[in-house]
Tab-separated table of C-alpha atoms and ligand atoms in Angstrom:
chain	number	residue	atom	x	y	z
A	28	MET	CA	0.050	-0.069	0.011
A	29	ILE	CA	1.388	3.237	-0.942
A	30	PRO	CA	1.472	5.655	2.346
A	31	ASP	CA	-0.861	8.555	2.345
A	32	LYS	CA	0.263	11.942	2.858
A	33	ASP	CA	0.162	12.520	6.537
A	34	THR	CA	2.334	9.460	7.173
A	35	ARG	CA	5.023	10.405	4.770
A	36	ALA	CA	4.962	13.599	6.583
A	37	LYS	CA	5.560	11.283	9.814
A	38	GLU	CA	8.156	9.039	8.299
A	39	ALA	CA	9.987	11.952	7.243
A	40	ARG	CA	10.244	14.241	10.507
A	41	ALA	CA	11.324	10.969	12.291
A	42	GLU	CA	14.036	10.549	10.111
A	43	LEU	CA	15.048	13.605	10.223
A	44	GLU	CA	14.689	13.353	14.083
A	45	GLU	CA	16.838	10.680	14.400
A	46	ARG	CA	19.946	11.999	12.083
A	47	ILE	CA	19.946	14.952	14.476
A	48	ARG	CA	19.813	12.609	17.571
A	49	GLU	CA	22.491	10.279	16.010
A	50	ARG	CA	24.332	13.657	14.586
A	51	ARG	CA	24.602	12.160	11.295
A	52	ILE	CA	22.800	15.085	9.640
A	53	VAL	CA	24.618	17.199	7.415
A	54	ILE	CA	24.146	20.572	7.114
A	55	GLY	CA	24.063	22.809	4.251
A	56	ILE	CA	24.738	26.938	4.639
A	57	ILE	CA	24.107	29.043	1.819
A	58	GLY	CA	26.464	32.047	2.010
A	59	LEU	CA	29.888	31.768	3.348
A	60	GLY	CA	30.455	35.410	4.907
A	61	TYR	CA	30.663	36.422	8.151
A	62	VAL	CA	27.677	34.532	9.405
A	63	GLY	CA	27.883	31.287	7.318
A	64	LEU	CA	31.470	30.354	7.667
A	65	PRO	CA	32.170	30.689	11.288
A	66	LEU	CA	28.531	28.632	11.536
A	67	ALA	CA	29.470	25.938	9.166
A	68	VAL	CA	32.958	25.716	11.286
A	69	GLU	CA	31.285	25.464	14.236
A	70	PHE	CA	28.937	22.631	12.836
A	71	ALA	CA	32.100	20.791	11.686
A	72	ARG	CA	34.191	21.253	14.777
A	73	GLN	CA	31.349	19.673	16.608
A	74	GLY	CA	31.597	16.610	13.960
A	75	ILE	CA	28.857	17.532	11.774
A	76	ARG	CA	29.144	17.738	8.076
A	77	ALA	CA	28.810	21.128	6.823
A	78	ILE	CA	28.558	21.935	3.176
A	79	GLY	CA	29.102	25.829	2.113
A	80	ILE	CA	27.477	26.523	-0.725
A	81	GLU	CA	28.541	30.114	-2.103
A	82	ILE	CA	28.173	32.050	-5.194
A	83	ASP	CA	31.891	33.637	-4.720
A	84	GLU	CA	33.921	31.473	-6.883
A	85	ASP	CA	37.058	32.675	-5.136
A	86	LYS	CA	35.574	31.732	-1.217
A	87	VAL	CA	34.900	28.538	-2.764
A	88	ARG	CA	38.477	27.831	-4.004
A	89	GLN	CA	40.047	29.121	-0.733
A	90	ILE	CA	37.707	26.663	1.288
A	91	GLN	CA	38.211	23.706	-1.019
A	92	GLU	CA	41.941	24.790	-0.134
A	93	GLY	CA	41.627	24.456	3.389
A	94	ARG	CA	42.564	28.428	3.753
A	95	ASN	CA	40.635	30.824	5.777
A	96	TYR	CA	39.135	33.995	5.299
A	97	ILE	CA	37.454	34.964	8.589
A	98	ARG	CA	39.477	36.516	11.288
A	99	ASP	CA	38.150	35.179	13.678
A	100	ILE	CA	38.191	31.532	12.759
A	101	ASP	CA	41.334	29.746	13.583
A	102	ASP	CA	43.027	28.944	10.116
A	103	ALA	CA	43.657	25.454	11.466
A	104	HIS	CA	40.431	24.420	12.280
A	105	VAL	CA	39.508	24.801	8.484
A	106	ARG	CA	42.554	23.027	7.222
A	107	GLU	CA	41.874	20.555	9.602
A	108	LEU	CA	38.378	20.381	9.164
A	109	VAL	CA	38.506	20.591	5.323
A	110	ALA	CA	41.172	17.859	4.802
A	111	ASP	CA	39.257	15.276	6.799
A	112	GLY	CA	36.121	16.358	4.659
A	113	THR	CA	33.712	17.761	7.563
A	114	LEU	CA	33.770	21.066	6.202
A	115	SER	CA	33.521	21.402	2.217
A	116	ALA	CA	32.630	24.134	-0.250
A	117	THR	CA	30.893	24.344	-3.425
A	118	SER	CA	28.988	26.969	-5.532
A	119	ASP	CA	26.746	24.024	-7.158
A	120	TYR	CA	23.481	23.884	-5.330
A	121	ALA	CA	22.973	19.959	-6.234
A	122	ALA	CA	24.767	20.151	-2.919
A	123	CYS	CA	21.355	21.227	-1.163
A	124	ALA	CA	19.942	17.592	-2.371
A	125	ASP	CA	22.548	15.868	0.313
A	126	CYS	CA	21.664	18.469	3.393
A	127	ASP	CA	19.220	17.443	6.020
A	128	ALA	CA	19.094	21.070	7.212
A	129	LEU	CA	19.468	24.402	4.835
A	130	PHE	CA	20.838	27.608	6.901
A	131	ILE	CA	20.225	30.787	4.589
A	132	CYS	CA	22.881	33.327	5.175
A	133	VAL	CA	23.079	35.991	2.583
A	134	PRO	CA	23.333	39.355	2.410
A	135	THR	CA	20.389	41.439	3.377
A	136	PRO	CA	21.939	45.416	2.105
A	137	PHE	CA	19.778	48.045	1.140
A	138	THR	CA	19.016	49.701	-2.057
A	139	GLU	CA	20.417	53.668	-2.556
A	140	ASN	CA	17.218	54.558	-1.363
A	141	LYS	CA	17.820	52.688	1.349
A	142	ASP	CA	14.933	50.362	0.994
A	143	PRO	CA	15.291	46.925	1.577
A	144	ASP	CA	16.799	44.548	-1.073
A	145	ILE	CA	15.997	40.799	-0.290
A	146	ARG	CA	17.032	39.666	-3.436
A	147	TYR	CA	20.095	37.097	-2.235
A	148	ILE	CA	17.551	35.756	-0.185
A	149	VAL	CA	15.146	35.391	-2.918
A	150	ASN	CA	17.583	34.115	-5.588
A	151	ALA	CA	18.777	31.630	-2.761
A	152	SER	CA	15.486	30.302	-1.754
A	153	ALA	CA	14.601	29.761	-5.525
A	154	LYS	CA	17.448	27.681	-6.293
A	155	ILE	CA	16.894	25.638	-2.916
A	156	ALA	CA	13.565	25.053	-4.510
A	157	GLU	CA	14.738	23.424	-7.433
A	158	HIS	CA	16.586	20.669	-5.393
A	159	LEU	CA	14.379	20.892	-2.143
A	160	LYS	CA	13.396	17.249	-0.795
A	161	PRO	CA	10.686	15.924	1.498
A	162	GLY	CA	11.774	16.106	5.502
A	163	GLN	CA	14.406	18.698	5.107
A	164	ILE	CA	14.371	21.641	7.258
A	165	VAL	CA	14.820	25.203	5.825
A	166	ILE	CA	16.211	27.734	8.562
A	167	LEU	CA	16.674	32.026	7.398
A	168	LYS	CA	19.161	33.512	9.535
A	169	SER	CA	20.054	36.737	7.708
A	170	THR	CA	18.311	39.965	9.052
A	171	THR	CA	15.240	41.195	7.619
A	172	PHE	CA	11.831	42.377	8.316
A	173	PRO	CA	9.215	40.500	9.669
A	174	ASN	CA	6.900	38.106	7.253
A	175	THR	CA	9.846	37.779	4.978
A	176	THR	CA	10.057	34.201	5.939
A	177	GLU	CA	6.216	33.381	5.330
A	178	GLY	CA	5.541	36.253	2.629
A	179	HIS	CA	8.360	35.996	0.385
A	180	VAL	CA	10.782	32.392	1.240
A	181	GLN	CA	8.035	30.285	2.282
A	182	PRO	CA	6.044	30.382	-1.449
A	183	ILE	CA	8.976	30.308	-3.185
A	184	LEU	CA	10.012	27.020	-1.370
A	185	GLU	CA	6.636	25.726	-2.078
A	186	ASN	CA	7.161	26.243	-5.872
A	187	SER	CA	9.033	22.935	-5.624
A	188	GLY	CA	5.290	21.521	-4.698
A	189	LEU	CA	6.467	20.634	-1.585
A	190	LYS	CA	4.305	22.469	1.322
A	191	ALA	CA	6.295	23.670	4.358
A	192	GLY	CA	5.164	22.638	7.615
A	193	GLN	CA	4.249	19.461	6.167
A	194	ASP	CA	6.445	18.229	3.307
A	195	PHE	CA	9.462	20.347	4.559
A	196	TYR	CA	10.242	22.823	7.729
A	197	LEU	CA	10.782	26.083	8.105
A	198	ALA	CA	12.094	28.628	10.533
A	199	PHE	CA	13.657	31.727	10.972
A	200	SER	CA	16.562	32.387	13.676
A	201	PRO	CA	18.310	35.470	13.652
A	202	GLU	CA	22.689	35.422	13.888
A	203	ARG	CA	23.362	37.118	16.742
A	204	ILE	CA	27.648	36.912	15.499
A	205	ASP	CA	29.311	40.032	16.738
A	206	PRO	CA	32.722	39.670	14.773
A	207	GLY	CA	35.539	40.589	16.954
A	208	ASN	CA	34.216	39.687	20.233
A	209	GLN	CA	36.597	37.515	22.143
A	210	LYS	CA	34.161	36.551	24.508
A	211	PHE	CA	31.201	35.536	22.474
A	212	HIS	CA	30.401	33.064	19.519
A	213	THR	CA	28.674	31.428	17.864
A	214	GLY	CA	28.654	28.510	20.027
A	215	ASN	CA	27.912	30.187	23.785
A	216	THR	CA	25.800	33.057	22.006
A	217	PRO	CA	22.094	32.053	22.832
A	218	ILE	CA	19.642	32.530	19.800
A	219	VAL	CA	15.955	32.873	19.032
A	220	VAL	CA	14.088	30.486	16.935
A	221	GLY	CA	10.679	30.934	15.719
A	222	GLY	CA	9.241	28.124	13.447
A	223	LEU	CA	6.178	28.185	10.890
A	224	THR	CA	4.445	24.852	13.244
A	225	PRO	CA	5.768	23.880	16.371
A	226	ASN	CA	6.958	20.749	14.779
A	227	CYS	CA	9.224	23.573	12.449
A	228	THR	CA	10.390	24.929	15.283
A	229	GLU	CA	10.912	22.038	17.510
A	230	LEU	CA	13.039	20.873	14.454
A	231	ALA	CA	15.002	23.673	13.673
A	232	CYS	CA	15.705	23.836	17.628
A	233	ALA	CA	16.914	20.293	17.583
A	234	VAL	CA	19.740	21.124	14.853
A	235	ASN	CA	20.717	24.177	16.568
A	236	ARG	CA	21.417	22.540	19.558
A	237	LEU	CA	24.064	20.631	18.262
A	238	ILE	CA	25.824	23.614	18.100
A	239	ILE	CA	24.360	25.867	20.441
A	240	ASP	CA	23.644	25.679	24.297
A	241	GLN	CA	20.820	28.374	24.993
A	242	ILE	CA	18.149	28.564	22.841
A	243	MET	CA	14.686	30.764	22.932
A	244	SER	CA	11.767	29.916	21.065
A	245	VAL	CA	8.851	31.820	20.136
A	246	SER	CA	5.798	31.881	18.610
A	247	GLY	CA	6.806	31.912	14.870
A	248	PRO	CA	8.746	33.467	12.368
A	249	LYS	CA	7.504	37.150	12.328
A	250	ALA	CA	8.195	37.078	16.068
A	251	ALA	CA	11.571	35.827	15.536
A	252	GLU	CA	12.223	38.500	12.541
A	253	MET	CA	11.060	41.294	15.203
A	254	SER	CA	13.061	40.137	17.797
A	255	LYS	CA	16.329	40.936	15.834
A	256	LEU	CA	15.494	44.130	14.259
A	257	LEU	CA	14.528	45.177	18.105
A	258	GLU	CA	18.086	44.060	19.059
A	259	ASN	CA	19.916	46.182	16.496
A	260	ILE	CA	17.517	49.224	16.662
A	261	PHE	CA	18.134	49.474	20.078
A	262	ARG	CA	21.449	49.731	19.461
A	263	SER	CA	21.161	52.051	16.887
A	264	VAL	CA	18.552	54.207	19.099
A	265	ASN	CA	21.375	54.420	22.294
A	266	ILE	CA	24.057	54.732	20.077
A	267	ALA	CA	22.149	57.873	18.526
A	268	LEU	CA	21.176	59.466	21.926
A	269	VAL	CA	24.796	59.733	23.070
A	270	ASN	CA	26.173	61.020	19.788
A	271	GLU	CA	23.575	64.160	20.375
A	272	LEU	CA	24.506	64.418	23.822
A	273	ALA	CA	28.695	64.504	22.616
A	274	ARG	CA	27.334	67.581	20.284
A	275	LEU	CA	25.379	69.215	23.520
A	276	CYS	CA	28.615	69.012	25.194
A	277	ASP	CA	30.633	70.236	22.281
A	278	ARG	CA	28.360	72.870	22.407
A	279	MET	CA	28.524	73.654	26.058
A	280	GLY	CA	31.689	73.251	26.513
A	281	GLY	CA	33.243	72.001	30.184
A	282	ILE	CA	31.251	69.060	30.157
A	283	ASN	CA	33.018	65.528	28.942
A	284	VAL	CA	30.729	63.270	27.429
A	285	TRP	CA	32.773	60.162	28.362
A	286	GLU	CA	33.233	61.011	31.973
A	287	VAL	CA	29.540	61.663	32.248
A	288	ILE	CA	29.121	58.045	30.384
A	289	GLN	CA	31.604	56.093	32.829
A	290	ALA	CA	29.602	58.406	35.900
A	291	ALA	CA	26.056	57.426	34.826
A	292	SER	CA	27.682	53.119	34.571
A	293	THR	CA	27.842	52.744	38.226
A	294	LYS	CA	24.157	53.005	38.683
A	295	PRO	CA	24.022	48.673	38.650
A	296	PHE	CA	20.818	48.775	37.451
A	297	GLY	CA	18.166	50.439	34.333
A	298	PHE	CA	21.319	52.086	32.556
A	299	MET	CA	23.502	50.601	29.882
A	300	PRO	CA	26.526	52.408	28.377
A	301	PHE	CA	26.247	53.262	24.692
A	302	TYR	CA	29.423	55.259	23.645
A	303	PRO	CA	29.772	58.372	20.549
A	304	GLY	CA	31.665	57.924	17.860
A	305	PRO	CA	31.964	58.925	14.234
A	306	GLY	CA	28.836	57.595	13.101
A	307	ILE	CA	27.556	53.695	12.835
A	308	GLY	CA	28.749	51.123	9.969
A	309	GLY	CA	28.764	47.374	9.325
A	310	HIS	CA	26.487	45.242	7.655
A	311	CYS	CA	23.725	44.971	10.657
A	312	ILE	CA	23.273	48.544	13.119
A	313	LEU	CA	23.049	51.223	9.957
A	314	ILE	CA	20.827	48.949	7.956
A	315	ASP	CA	18.748	47.353	10.047
A	316	PRO	CA	16.598	50.256	11.244
A	317	TYR	CA	15.497	51.015	7.539
A	318	TYR	CA	14.390	47.557	7.025
A	319	LEU	CA	11.822	48.091	9.702
A	320	SER	CA	10.504	51.382	8.808
A	321	TRP	CA	10.075	50.522	5.173
A	322	ALA	CA	8.102	47.235	6.411
A	323	ALA	CA	5.984	50.008	8.682
A	324	ARG	CA	5.001	52.327	5.823
A	325	GLU	CA	2.752	49.503	4.459
A	326	HIS	CA	0.906	49.936	7.634
A	327	ASP	CA	0.630	53.387	7.766
A	328	PHE	CA	2.720	53.514	10.764
A	329	VAL	CA	5.865	56.138	10.988
A	330	THR	CA	8.414	54.845	13.124
A	331	ASN	CA	9.553	58.620	14.134
A	332	PHE	CA	11.809	57.299	16.757
A	333	ILE	CA	14.172	55.003	14.448
A	334	THR	CA	14.340	57.311	11.278
A	335	LEU	CA	15.007	59.978	13.975
A	336	ALA	CA	18.029	57.910	15.329
A	337	ALA	CA	19.569	57.218	12.273
A	338	GLU	CA	19.352	60.671	10.888
A	339	VAL	CA	21.564	61.449	14.163
A	340	ASN	CA	24.373	58.627	13.760
A	341	GLU	CA	24.141	59.506	9.825
A	342	SER	CA	25.041	63.193	10.296
A	343	MET	CA	28.188	62.319	12.934
A	344	PRO	CA	30.592	62.201	9.999
A	345	PHE	CA	29.696	65.071	8.747
A	346	TYR	CA	30.178	66.273	12.245
A	347	VAL	CA	33.484	64.977	11.989
A	348	ARG	CA	34.219	66.699	8.666
A	349	ASP	CA	33.665	69.599	10.510
A	350	MET	CA	35.523	69.198	13.548
A	351	ILE	CA	38.459	68.513	11.161
A	352	THR	CA	37.608	71.831	8.859
A	353	ARG	CA	37.905	73.739	12.263
A	354	ALA	CA	41.242	71.850	13.143
A	355	ILE	CA	42.696	73.352	9.443
A	356	ALA	CA	41.106	76.522	10.060
A	357	ARG	CA	43.805	76.752	13.218
A	358	GLN	CA	46.629	76.145	11.291
A	359	PRO	CA	48.839	78.271	8.546
A	360	VAL	CA	47.650	76.142	5.983
A	361	THR	CA	44.608	75.850	3.419
A	362	MET	CA	41.959	72.999	2.951
A	363	ALA	CA	43.767	71.992	-0.363
A	364	ASP	CA	47.075	72.119	1.187
A	365	ALA	CA	46.399	70.275	4.511
A	366	ARG	CA	48.009	66.400	5.008
A	367	ILE	CA	44.984	64.532	6.673
A	368	LEU	CA	45.716	61.017	8.353
A	369	LEU	CA	42.743	59.022	9.350
A	370	LEU	CA	43.492	56.209	11.570
A	371	GLY	CA	41.594	53.253	11.026
A	372	VAL	CA	38.907	53.053	8.485
A	373	ALA	CA	37.454	49.562	9.711
A	374	PHE	CA	33.757	50.329	10.852
A	375	LYS	CA	34.670	49.173	14.208
A	376	ARG	CA	37.402	48.541	16.551
A	377	ASP	CA	39.836	45.081	15.800
A	378	VAL	CA	37.913	43.923	12.833
A	379	ASP	CA	38.852	44.620	8.787
A	380	ASP	CA	35.226	45.073	7.809
A	381	LEU	CA	34.738	48.420	5.665
A	382	ARG	CA	30.947	47.835	5.119
A	383	HIS	CA	29.522	51.552	5.494
A	384	SER	CA	32.008	52.264	7.836
A	385	PRO	CA	31.587	56.127	9.252
A	386	ALA	CA	35.773	56.572	8.480
A	387	LEU	CA	34.698	56.124	4.782
A	388	LYS	CA	31.953	58.638	4.669
A	389	VAL	CA	34.518	61.049	6.272
A	390	MET	CA	37.423	60.336	3.309
A	391	ASP	CA	34.017	60.883	1.079
A	392	LEU	CA	33.284	64.148	2.672
A	393	LEU	CA	36.875	65.348	3.087
A	394	LEU	CA	37.746	64.781	-0.996
A	395	ALA	CA	34.232	66.378	-1.944
A	396	ASP	CA	35.749	69.513	0.116
A	397	GLY	CA	38.766	69.695	-2.215
A	398	VAL	CA	41.249	68.209	0.127
A	399	VAL	CA	44.280	66.314	-1.833
A	400	ASN	CA	46.631	64.808	0.508
A	401	LEU	CA	44.357	62.807	2.369
A	402	GLU	CA	45.965	59.516	3.625
A	403	TYR	CA	45.112	56.557	6.052
A	404	HIS	CA	46.882	53.535	8.231
A	405	ASP	CA	44.792	50.488	9.277
A	406	PRO	CA	46.865	47.340	9.886
A	407	PHE	CA	43.663	45.466	9.536
A	408	VAL	CA	42.578	47.341	5.487
A	409	PRO	CA	45.823	46.927	3.913
A	410	ALA	CA	44.637	48.687	0.372
A	411	MET	CA	40.723	49.677	-0.177
A	412	GLU	CA	39.152	51.655	-3.073
A	413	LEU	CA	37.674	54.860	-2.237
A	414	GLU	CA	35.151	56.462	-4.904
A	415	GLY	CA	36.965	54.843	-7.418
A	416	ARG	CA	40.292	55.770	-6.148
A	417	GLU	CA	42.985	53.085	-5.170
A	418	MET	CA	44.532	54.058	-1.254
A	419	THR	CA	46.765	51.788	0.317
A	420	SER	CA	47.465	51.884	4.122
A	421	ILE	CA	50.464	54.021	5.403
A	422	PRO	CA	52.613	50.870	6.228
A	423	LYS	CA	54.104	51.963	9.638
A	424	LEU	CA	52.830	54.773	12.057
A	425	THR	CA	56.011	56.439	12.877
A	426	PRO	CA	56.992	59.601	14.723
A	427	ASP	CA	58.274	60.846	11.434
A	428	VAL	CA	55.461	60.164	9.595
A	429	LEU	CA	52.987	61.122	12.190
A	430	ARG	CA	54.663	64.773	12.089
A	431	GLN	CA	54.143	65.336	8.499
A	432	PHE	CA	50.525	65.426	8.900
A	433	ASN	CA	48.282	68.863	10.103
A	434	VAL	CA	45.748	66.611	11.574
A	435	VAL	CA	45.337	63.069	12.689
A	436	VAL	CA	42.014	61.699	12.931
A	437	ILE	CA	41.399	58.595	15.197
A	438	THR	CA	37.990	56.841	13.211
A	439	THR	CA	38.510	53.524	14.610
A	440	ASP	CA	40.334	52.799	18.410
A	441	HIS	CA	42.136	49.689	17.306
A	442	THR	CA	43.629	48.116	20.519
A	443	VAL	CA	47.194	47.852	18.163
A	444	PHE	CA	47.472	51.741	18.237
A	445	ASP	CA	49.947	53.480	20.012
A	446	TYR	CA	48.208	55.956	21.385
A	447	GLU	CA	51.168	57.711	23.338
A	448	MET	CA	53.685	57.598	20.251
A	449	ILE	CA	50.053	59.751	18.137
A	450	VAL	CA	49.470	62.039	20.835
A	451	ALA	CA	53.440	63.044	21.539
A	452	HIS	CA	53.933	63.152	17.732
A	453	SER	CA	50.988	64.861	15.980
A	454	LYS	CA	50.435	68.132	15.318
A	455	MET	CA	46.636	68.010	15.787
A	456	VAL	CA	44.704	64.673	16.905
A	457	ILE	CA	41.143	64.651	16.740
A	458	ASP	CA	39.733	61.753	18.514
A	459	THR	CA	36.452	60.614	17.802
A	460	ARG	CA	36.889	57.589	20.097
A	461	ASN	CA	38.403	58.651	23.611
A	462	ALA	CA	41.223	56.398	22.388
A	463	CYS	CA	43.689	58.719	23.982
A	464	LYS	CA	41.845	59.196	27.365
A	465	GLU	CA	44.843	57.976	29.258
A	466	VAL	CA	47.863	60.315	27.555
A	467	ALA	CA	45.345	63.028	26.549
A	468	ALA	CA	44.942	65.023	29.666
A	469	GLU	CA	48.057	66.710	29.775
A	470	SER	CA	48.348	67.134	26.023
A	471	ASP	CA	46.849	70.420	24.454
A	472	ASN	CA	47.023	69.078	20.685
A	473	VAL	CA	43.886	66.913	20.976
A	474	VAL	CA	40.786	67.935	20.482
A	475	LEU	CA	37.914	65.056	21.589
A	476	LEU	CA	34.591	64.502	20.372
A	477	GLY	CA	32.372	65.155	23.071
A	478	ASP	CA	34.331	67.473	25.508
A	479	GLY	CA	33.727	70.614	24.315
A	480	ARG	CA	37.376	72.149	24.081
B	1270	NAD	N1	27.801	40.363	9.860
B	1270	NAD	C1	27.779	39.980	11.171
B	1270	NAD	O1	28.084	40.623	12.039
B	1270	NAD	C2	26.437	39.555	11.444
B	1270	NAD	C3	25.710	39.601	12.344
B	1270	NAD	C4	24.101	39.285	12.341
B	1270	NAD	C5	23.476	39.167	11.575
B	1270	NAD	N2	24.091	39.551	10.275
B	1270	NAD	C6	23.401	39.038	8.977
B	1270	NAD	O2	23.706	37.880	8.533
B	1270	NAD	C7	23.424	38.376	7.074
B	1270	NAD	C8	24.560	37.845	6.533
B	1270	NAD	O3	25.986	38.514	6.616
B	1270	NAD	P1	27.040	38.947	6.258
B	1270	NAD	O4	27.655	39.618	6.960
B	1270	NAD	O5	27.586	37.156	6.099
B	1270	NAD	O6	27.214	38.896	5.050
B	1270	NAD	P2	28.718	38.444	4.054
B	1270	NAD	O7	28.387	39.557	2.955
B	1270	NAD	O8	29.855	38.439	4.628
B	1270	NAD	O9	28.356	36.781	3.569
B	1270	NAD	C9	27.043	36.309	2.469
B	1270	NAD	C10	27.768	35.699	1.662
B	1270	NAD	O10	26.786	35.467	0.846
B	1270	NAD	C11	27.302	34.948	-0.464
B	1270	NAD	N3	25.984	35.021	-1.215
B	1270	NAD	C12	25.126	36.172	-1.582
B	1270	NAD	N4	24.390	35.732	-2.543
B	1270	NAD	C13	24.397	33.974	-2.260
B	1270	NAD	C14	23.571	33.056	-3.088
B	1270	NAD	N5	22.202	33.337	-3.886
B	1270	NAD	N6	23.695	31.714	-2.772
B	1270	NAD	C15	24.881	31.475	-2.327
B	1270	NAD	N7	25.753	32.835	-1.919
B	1270	NAD	C16	25.152	33.955	-1.674
B	1270	NAD	C17	28.232	35.931	-0.837
B	1270	NAD	O11	28.956	35.839	-1.540
B	1270	NAD	C18	28.549	36.244	0.576
B	1270	NAD	O12	29.620	35.599	0.543
B	1270	NAD	C19	23.011	39.255	6.600
B	1270	NAD	O13	21.475	39.299	6.488
B	1270	NAD	C20	23.303	40.211	8.118
B	1270	NAD	O14	22.535	41.188	8.276
B	1270	NAD	C21	25.111	39.632	10.087
């Protein structure tokens, strides 16, 4: 007798559960970037076969050759896991058919007008649909607006002829990785899971439990999608608040915002410190608020608070440009002749990620203002392109190098920088990160964002 649909679905689920329990499950990771590769490596390190499916041939080749390209991952892990066959990479979606669980970890950028651009999710889902098999589970990890999983991914996957929640399983489980964080990594960071059905949630939790200790399940994908946006918008709003306060302290004079934040931080409850800076960057905090603002418009809802925070944060590179312009004006040199050095172009400390870095925006603005002699030093970013211009990092920061510049701007506070040397040998330092706090007190050549001097 041919088993009916329900029986087949039950059998498929039982088979998946057994494979998870016996750790025979094969994981497919779509997109081997800052999120996907650490996830694949974490599964592989737990002895679970992980296949990366990546459209960037160069990344595929590097993994196939056992070479790592993400800073937080140990090179030896990639080498050994590839050598023993636990970790592999391909650009061929046919590999989906060998997998039990598929994690989608593709980018979610915005368009020029800052509307969500989910075409990577759409493309990945369409390719998965071509190979989808009964009993597989698909877990979307890319940060996106509520209803992406049900409204966009589900119908595309169902074009396969299989039904979500019945023939295959679908869940949203946002990523929380914090590149450069020495304490929290994939394995010890709790995650949120929201499945389309209770079965989907349970199975998605079971797969994740193979590598992650703490999992919080929520009622469905929409709650999980919204929770991720809340986390990042929370940061955006609080950073905007301290950015505004920093500018107020500058205006008032005589109050150092960094001291104020430190003082407020002694309150053991109800306060969490956030710090001002030259603006926000990276693939998350800058972009994600726009995803929610866009989704809200469909419901005749204007997210005033979120939009205001984005406006304040995005004005910060302009504010830093103005600080630099004033610093130059105090010297016997014109903007066209001034020599300006930016220290740190990555979007945050100790990472090599340039995406939406506020330092690049500051550089853009300076170039637009006619600055010609603009250079940077960043040990994490040896070379980069800015507005079609190839730039290379000044290889070594020395007293002689520092003395050549009219203004040295600390845009990213990498820990490897020698701040004592920077302050001692620069004509003028603009510190947007309070990086020189230990050495600046006795120096009159440091202009600190948010202390009104
Ligand atoms: N970077 C972070 O710190 C971080 C943290 C939490 C969440 N996220 C979210 O995770 C998602 C991925 O971010 P990321 O930083 O890893 O991006 P990334 O650009 O580093 O990596 C994405 C990878 O996906 C590949 N890709 C694109 N389309 C593909 C397709 N159709 N098939 C296969 N591969 C494809 C790209 O080539 C790239 O290698 C985003 O939604 C982001 O918001 C990122």
